[in-house]
mmCIF file of C-alpha atoms in Angstrom:
data_model
loop_
_atom_site.group_PDB
_atom_site.id
_atom_site.type_symbol
_atom_site.label_atom_id
_atom_site.label_comp_id
_atom_site.label_asym_id
_atom_site.label_seq_id
_atom_site.Cartn_x
_atom_site.Cartn_y
_atom_site.Cartn_z
ATOM 1 C CA ASN A 146 -84.542 -40.037 -54.649
ATOM 2 C CA ALA A 147 -88.026 -40.439 -53.218
ATOM 3 C CA GLY A 148 -89.250 -37.469 -51.255
ATOM 4 C CA VAL A 149 -90.643 -33.948 -51.382
ATOM 5 C CA THR A 150 -88.873 -31.461 -53.649
ATOM 6 C CA GLN A 151 -89.300 -27.740 -53.180
ATOM 7 C CA THR A 152 -88.070 -25.074 -55.556
ATOM 8 C CA PRO A 153 -86.612 -22.539 -55.348
ATOM 9 C CA LYS A 154 -84.597 -22.839 -52.123
ATOM 10 C CA PHE A 155 -84.161 -19.080 -51.811
ATOM 11 C CA GLN A 156 -86.084 -16.171 -53.305
ATOM 12 C CA VAL A 157 -86.134 -12.397 -52.901
ATOM 13 C CA LEU A 158 -89.234 -10.558 -54.081
ATOM 14 C CA LYS A 159 -90.211 -6.950 -54.217
ATOM 15 C CA THR A 160 -93.455 -5.868 -52.606
ATOM 16 C CA GLY A 161 -96.322 -6.415 -55.003
ATOM 17 C CA GLN A 162 -94.632 -9.067 -57.116
ATOM 18 C CA SER A 163 -96.210 -12.482 -57.552
ATOM 19 C CA MET A 164 -94.551 -15.850 -57.654
ATOM 20 C CA THR A 165 -95.172 -19.567 -57.367
ATOM 21 C CA LEU A 166 -93.424 -21.889 -54.926
ATOM 22 C CA GLN A 167 -93.181 -25.355 -56.380
ATOM 23 C CA CYS A 168 -93.695 -28.597 -54.473
ATOM 24 C CA ALA A 169 -93.506 -32.078 -55.965
ATOM 25 C CA GLN A 170 -93.553 -35.531 -54.377
ATOM 26 C CA ASP A 171 -92.957 -38.918 -55.952
ATOM 27 C CA MET A 172 -94.405 -41.123 -53.210
ATOM 28 C CA ASN A 173 -97.998 -41.164 -54.500
ATOM 29 C CA HIS A 174 -99.134 -39.361 -51.370
ATOM 30 C CA GLU A 175 -102.724 -38.096 -51.361
ATOM 31 C CA TYR A 176 -102.283 -35.510 -48.619
ATOM 32 C CA MET A 177 -100.160 -32.409 -49.164
ATOM 33 C CA SER A 178 -99.834 -29.254 -47.089
ATOM 34 C CA TRP A 179 -98.068 -25.921 -47.107
ATOM 35 C CA TYR A 180 -96.749 -24.424 -43.882
ATOM 36 C CA ARG A 181 -94.890 -21.244 -43.103
ATOM 37 C CA GLN A 182 -92.396 -21.034 -40.276
ATOM 38 C CA ASP A 183 -91.641 -17.802 -38.495
ATOM 39 C CA PRO A 184 -89.397 -17.338 -35.433
ATOM 40 C CA GLY A 185 -91.241 -18.248 -32.253
ATOM 41 C CA MET A 186 -94.400 -19.182 -34.141
ATOM 42 C CA GLY A 187 -93.691 -22.765 -35.089
ATOM 43 C CA LEU A 188 -95.331 -23.930 -38.306
ATOM 44 C CA ARG A 189 -98.634 -22.470 -39.391
ATOM 45 C CA LEU A 190 -100.819 -24.206 -41.941
ATOM 46 C CA ILE A 191 -101.532 -22.151 -45.060
ATOM 47 C CA HIS A 192 -103.439 -24.515 -47.365
ATOM 48 C CA TYR A 193 -103.745 -28.243 -47.665
ATOM 49 C CA SER A 194 -105.073 -30.856 -50.073
ATOM 50 C CA VAL A 195 -106.557 -34.306 -49.507
ATOM 51 C CA GLY A 196 -106.213 -35.352 -53.145
ATOM 52 C CA ALA A 197 -106.104 -34.091 -56.715
ATOM 53 C CA GLY A 198 -108.733 -31.409 -57.220
ATOM 54 C CA ILE A 199 -109.477 -30.987 -53.491
ATOM 55 C CA THR A 200 -107.973 -28.174 -51.436
ATOM 56 C CA ASP A 201 -108.919 -26.283 -48.302
ATOM 57 C CA GLN A 202 -107.723 -23.352 -46.229
ATOM 58 C CA GLY A 203 -105.556 -23.687 -43.177
ATOM 59 C CA GLU A 204 -104.811 -21.218 -40.370
ATOM 60 C CA VAL A 205 -103.266 -18.394 -42.429
ATOM 61 C CA PRO A 206 -104.548 -18.610 -46.038
ATOM 62 C CA ASN A 207 -104.829 -14.906 -46.881
ATOM 63 C CA GLY A 208 -102.558 -13.787 -49.711
ATOM 64 C CA TYR A 209 -101.970 -17.318 -50.988
ATOM 65 C CA ASN A 210 -103.614 -19.529 -53.590
ATOM 66 C CA VAL A 211 -103.205 -23.231 -54.284
ATOM 67 C CA SER A 212 -104.431 -25.779 -56.778
ATOM 68 C CA ARG A 213 -103.915 -29.539 -57.075
ATOM 69 C CA SER A 214 -104.291 -30.703 -60.637
ATOM 70 C CA THR A 215 -102.133 -33.828 -60.158
ATOM 71 C CA THR A 216 -101.286 -36.097 -57.230
ATOM 72 C CA GLU A 217 -97.600 -35.166 -57.517
ATOM 73 C CA ASP A 218 -97.682 -31.365 -57.547
ATOM 74 C CA PHE A 219 -99.022 -28.780 -55.112
ATOM 75 C CA PRO A 220 -97.843 -25.264 -56.034
ATOM 76 C CA LEU A 221 -98.323 -22.287 -53.723
ATOM 77 C CA ARG A 222 -98.955 -18.927 -55.361
ATOM 78 C CA LEU A 223 -98.287 -15.582 -53.733
ATOM 79 C CA LEU A 224 -100.638 -13.145 -55.405
ATOM 80 C CA SER A 225 -99.076 -9.809 -54.391
ATOM 81 C CA ALA A 226 -96.100 -10.252 -52.078
ATOM 82 C CA ALA A 227 -95.970 -8.280 -48.848
ATOM 83 C CA PRO A 228 -93.131 -7.978 -46.283
ATOM 84 C CA SER A 229 -95.318 -9.924 -43.823
ATOM 85 C CA GLN A 230 -94.918 -12.941 -46.107
ATOM 86 C CA THR A 231 -91.179 -13.074 -45.451
ATOM 87 C CA SER A 232 -90.815 -16.556 -44.016
ATOM 88 C CA VAL A 233 -89.587 -20.084 -44.587
ATOM 89 C CA TYR A 234 -92.141 -22.174 -46.449
ATOM 90 C CA PHE A 235 -92.376 -25.928 -46.086
ATOM 91 C CA CYS A 236 -94.331 -28.382 -48.169
ATOM 92 C CA ALA A 237 -95.239 -31.750 -46.651
ATOM 93 C CA SER A 238 -96.992 -34.876 -47.885
ATOM 94 C CA SER A 239 -98.377 -38.130 -46.503
ATOM 95 C CA TYR A 240 -100.583 -41.063 -47.477
ATOM 96 C CA HIS A 241 -102.967 -40.118 -44.689
ATOM 97 C CA PRO A 242 -102.614 -38.022 -41.488
ATOM 98 C CA ASP A 243 -103.474 -41.078 -39.374
ATOM 99 C CA ARG A 244 -100.699 -43.286 -40.726
ATOM 100 C CA ALA A 245 -97.855 -44.063 -38.370
ATOM 101 C CA ASP A 246 -95.194 -42.705 -40.741
ATOM 102 C CA GLY A 247 -96.500 -39.125 -40.570
ATOM 103 C CA TYR A 248 -95.628 -36.322 -42.934
ATOM 104 C CA THR A 249 -92.559 -36.146 -45.171
ATOM 105 C CA PHE A 250 -91.235 -32.611 -45.416
ATOM 106 C CA GLY A 251 -89.364 -30.792 -48.139
ATOM 107 C CA SER A 252 -86.224 -28.831 -47.327
ATOM 108 C CA GLY A 253 -88.005 -25.483 -47.486
ATOM 109 C CA THR A 254 -88.042 -22.244 -49.456
ATOM 110 C CA ARG A 255 -86.637 -19.181 -47.726
ATOM 111 C CA LEU A 256 -88.545 -16.153 -49.029
ATOM 112 C CA THR A 257 -87.666 -12.532 -48.385
ATOM 113 C CA VAL A 258 -90.020 -9.753 -49.474
ATOM 114 C CA VAL A 259 -88.456 -6.289 -49.580
ATOM 115 C CA SER B 258 -104.962 -20.068 -33.091
ATOM 116 C CA GLN B 259 -102.503 -22.915 -32.735
ATOM 117 C CA GLN B 260 -103.808 -26.200 -31.488
ATOM 118 C CA GLY B 261 -100.637 -27.384 -29.725
ATOM 119 C CA GLU B 262 -98.373 -25.588 -27.272
ATOM 120 C CA GLU B 263 -95.013 -27.042 -26.266
ATOM 121 C CA ASP B 264 -93.390 -26.517 -22.898
ATOM 122 C CA PRO B 265 -90.701 -25.484 -22.200
ATOM 123 C CA GLN B 266 -89.813 -23.199 -25.088
ATOM 124 C CA ALA B 267 -86.130 -23.966 -24.589
ATOM 125 C CA LEU B 268 -84.273 -26.687 -22.725
ATOM 126 C CA SER B 269 -80.554 -27.148 -22.119
ATOM 127 C CA ILE B 270 -79.152 -30.390 -20.672
ATOM 128 C CA GLN B 271 -75.899 -32.293 -20.390
ATOM 129 C CA GLU B 272 -75.169 -35.229 -22.650
ATOM 130 C CA GLY B 273 -76.417 -38.433 -21.051
ATOM 131 C CA GLU B 274 -79.301 -36.783 -19.223
ATOM 132 C CA ASN B 275 -82.937 -37.297 -20.092
ATOM 133 C CA ALA B 276 -84.941 -34.572 -21.844
ATOM 134 C CA THR B 277 -88.673 -34.150 -21.357
ATOM 135 C CA MET B 278 -90.864 -31.912 -23.476
ATOM 136 C CA ASN B 279 -94.574 -31.369 -23.032
ATOM 137 C CA CYS B 280 -97.357 -30.519 -25.433
ATOM 138 C CA SER B 281 -100.841 -29.302 -24.583
ATOM 139 C CA TYR B 282 -103.682 -28.991 -27.035
ATOM 140 C CA LYS B 283 -107.164 -27.568 -27.025
ATOM 141 C CA THR B 284 -109.645 -29.834 -28.797
ATOM 142 C CA SER B 285 -110.262 -33.518 -29.332
ATOM 143 C CA ILE B 286 -107.777 -35.173 -31.640
ATOM 144 C CA ASN B 287 -107.361 -38.362 -33.629
ATOM 145 C CA ASN B 288 -103.606 -38.502 -33.088
ATOM 146 C CA LEU B 289 -100.619 -36.517 -31.903
ATOM 147 C CA GLN B 290 -97.272 -36.571 -33.656
ATOM 148 C CA TRP B 291 -93.774 -35.444 -32.734
ATOM 149 C CA TYR B 292 -91.260 -34.071 -35.213
ATOM 150 C CA ARG B 293 -87.629 -32.973 -35.007
ATOM 151 C CA GLN B 294 -86.058 -30.107 -36.927
ATOM 152 C CA ASN B 295 -82.339 -29.613 -37.135
ATOM 153 C CA SER B 296 -81.273 -26.038 -37.719
ATOM 154 C CA GLY B 297 -82.348 -24.767 -41.137
ATOM 155 C CA ARG B 298 -83.632 -28.137 -42.278
ATOM 156 C CA GLY B 299 -87.033 -29.688 -42.936
ATOM 157 C CA LEU B 300 -88.906 -31.523 -40.212
ATOM 158 C CA VAL B 301 -88.477 -35.244 -39.625
ATOM 159 C CA HIS B 302 -91.288 -37.395 -38.240
ATOM 160 C CA LEU B 303 -90.390 -39.149 -34.989
ATOM 161 C CA ILE B 304 -93.471 -40.893 -33.626
ATOM 162 C CA LEU B 305 -97.270 -40.881 -33.750
ATOM 163 C CA ILE B 306 -99.607 -41.770 -30.900
ATOM 164 C CA ARG B 307 -103.329 -42.248 -31.439
ATOM 165 C CA SER B 308 -106.055 -40.980 -29.129
ATOM 166 C CA ASN B 309 -106.803 -44.504 -27.854
ATOM 167 C CA GLU B 310 -103.148 -45.105 -26.894
ATOM 168 C CA ARG B 311 -101.469 -43.985 -23.687
ATOM 169 C CA GLU B 312 -97.797 -44.678 -24.319
ATOM 170 C CA LYS B 313 -95.474 -45.551 -27.209
ATOM 171 C CA HIS B 314 -91.785 -46.227 -27.478
ATOM 172 C CA SER B 315 -89.335 -45.905 -30.334
ATOM 173 C CA GLY B 316 -85.679 -46.451 -29.533
ATOM 174 C CA ARG B 317 -84.699 -43.776 -26.982
ATOM 175 C CA LEU B 318 -88.042 -41.992 -27.406
ATOM 176 C CA ARG B 319 -91.017 -42.444 -25.125
ATOM 177 C CA VAL B 320 -94.272 -40.619 -25.797
ATOM 178 C CA THR B 321 -97.271 -40.458 -23.489
ATOM 179 C CA LEU B 322 -100.732 -39.109 -24.175
ATOM 180 C CA ASP B 323 -103.333 -38.046 -21.620
ATOM 181 C CA THR B 324 -106.527 -37.186 -23.459
ATOM 182 C CA SER B 325 -108.312 -36.181 -20.248
ATOM 183 C CA LYS B 326 -105.708 -33.446 -19.702
ATOM 184 C CA LYS B 327 -105.218 -32.843 -23.436
ATOM 185 C CA SER B 328 -101.478 -33.211 -23.056
ATOM 186 C CA SER B 329 -98.569 -35.281 -24.304
ATOM 187 C CA SER B 330 -94.947 -35.637 -23.316
ATOM 188 C CA LEU B 331 -91.858 -36.657 -25.259
ATOM 189 C CA LEU B 332 -89.004 -38.186 -23.295
ATOM 190 C CA ILE B 333 -85.584 -38.618 -24.881
ATOM 191 C CA THR B 334 -83.415 -40.860 -22.750
ATOM 192 C CA ALA B 335 -79.618 -40.784 -22.566
ATOM 193 C CA SER B 336 -79.435 -37.677 -24.738
ATOM 194 C CA ARG B 337 -76.624 -37.095 -27.223
ATOM 195 C CA ALA B 338 -75.216 -33.938 -28.772
ATOM 196 C CA ALA B 339 -76.842 -35.047 -32.037
ATOM 197 C CA ASP B 340 -80.256 -34.691 -30.350
ATOM 198 C CA THR B 341 -79.784 -30.906 -30.370
ATOM 199 C CA ALA B 342 -82.723 -29.663 -32.430
ATOM 200 C CA SER B 343 -86.181 -28.154 -32.209
ATOM 201 C CA TYR B 344 -89.022 -30.522 -31.391
ATOM 202 C CA PHE B 345 -92.606 -29.947 -32.446
ATOM 203 C CA CYS B 346 -95.844 -31.622 -31.579
ATOM 204 C CA ALA B 347 -98.596 -31.730 -34.172
ATOM 205 C CA THR B 348 -102.210 -32.725 -33.772
ATOM 206 C CA TYR B 349 -104.437 -34.328 -36.361
ATOM 207 C CA LEU B 350 -107.975 -33.019 -36.382
ATOM 208 C CA LYS B 351 -110.604 -35.082 -38.120
ATOM 209 C CA THR B 352 -113.070 -32.485 -39.385
ATOM 210 C CA SER B 353 -114.809 -32.133 -42.705
ATOM 211 C CA TYR B 354 -111.302 -32.250 -44.128
ATOM 212 C CA ASP B 355 -108.099 -33.405 -42.448
ATOM 213 C CA LYS B 356 -105.706 -30.904 -40.886
ATOM 214 C CA VAL B 357 -102.391 -31.371 -39.111
ATOM 215 C CA ILE B 358 -101.643 -28.393 -36.845
ATOM 216 C CA PHE B 359 -98.240 -27.725 -35.286
ATOM 217 C CA GLY B 360 -97.256 -26.089 -32.028
ATOM 218 C CA PRO B 361 -94.467 -23.483 -31.621
ATOM 219 C CA GLY B 362 -91.833 -26.041 -30.623
ATOM 220 C CA THR B 363 -89.217 -26.682 -27.947
ATOM 221 C CA SER B 364 -85.574 -25.899 -28.657
ATOM 222 C CA LEU B 365 -83.335 -28.558 -27.110
ATOM 223 C CA SER B 366 -79.608 -28.064 -26.605
ATOM 224 C CA VAL B 367 -77.545 -31.058 -25.503
ATOM 225 C CA ILE B 368 -74.162 -29.987 -24.199
ATOM 226 C CA PRO B 369 -71.317 -32.476 -24.749
#
C-alpha cells in the first residue's frame, strides 16, 4: 500500500534513553517532515527535508536529530529522552509543498517518556 | 511561534447545518492548506489555496483566502456526523528552504 509508514506505533522510554522513530514512504516524495502534536498546541514542526542529504530545523528542533540518506527514509532520533518529549509524532511527505495534493501523513507514533 | 491560528477552538453544530472555521496567519505565504484529523489518526489533506486565489471549492468544502487580512475560512456545508474531527490550517512559507507550519486546530462536533 502506497503511503507513509511509521514505526513503532507506541513506545515507552525512560528518561535519558535514546531511540529512533522510523518513517518510510514509497511515493518518491522529495519533501518529508516530522511534527509533534501536543494537546492544544496543534502540530509543531521539528525537522524537515527537501531531498536526500538536505535537512533543516523547524520550530522545535532541540533534543532531536535527523538525517536523510535516501529519498524513502527520514528517521527521527531522540538523543536523551525527557518527559517533555512525551507526545504523538507524525511524519509527513509530499512531492512539493505547493502541489495541490498536499502532505500525506503517517498514522503516528505515540511516545511516553517516564 | 505558530504561523496559523484557528478560530474558534471548538465548534458544536447540528447535522445539516453549515460549519465555518477561520484561520489567521502572520506573514506572507505561498499557499494555505486545510487538513482534517479524526480522533487518534493521522491528518488528511482537504484542500489547498494559493496566495493568488480568493476562493476554491471541493465537494461540500469552500475555502476563501484574504491575503490583505492574512486570513482564511473553511466552510463545510450540510454537515454530517462523519465530519466530526479536528481541522487544521497550514501555511507554506517559501524561505531559503520550504516549511509547512500548522495552527492549533478547531475541534468540530456534528451532533446527529
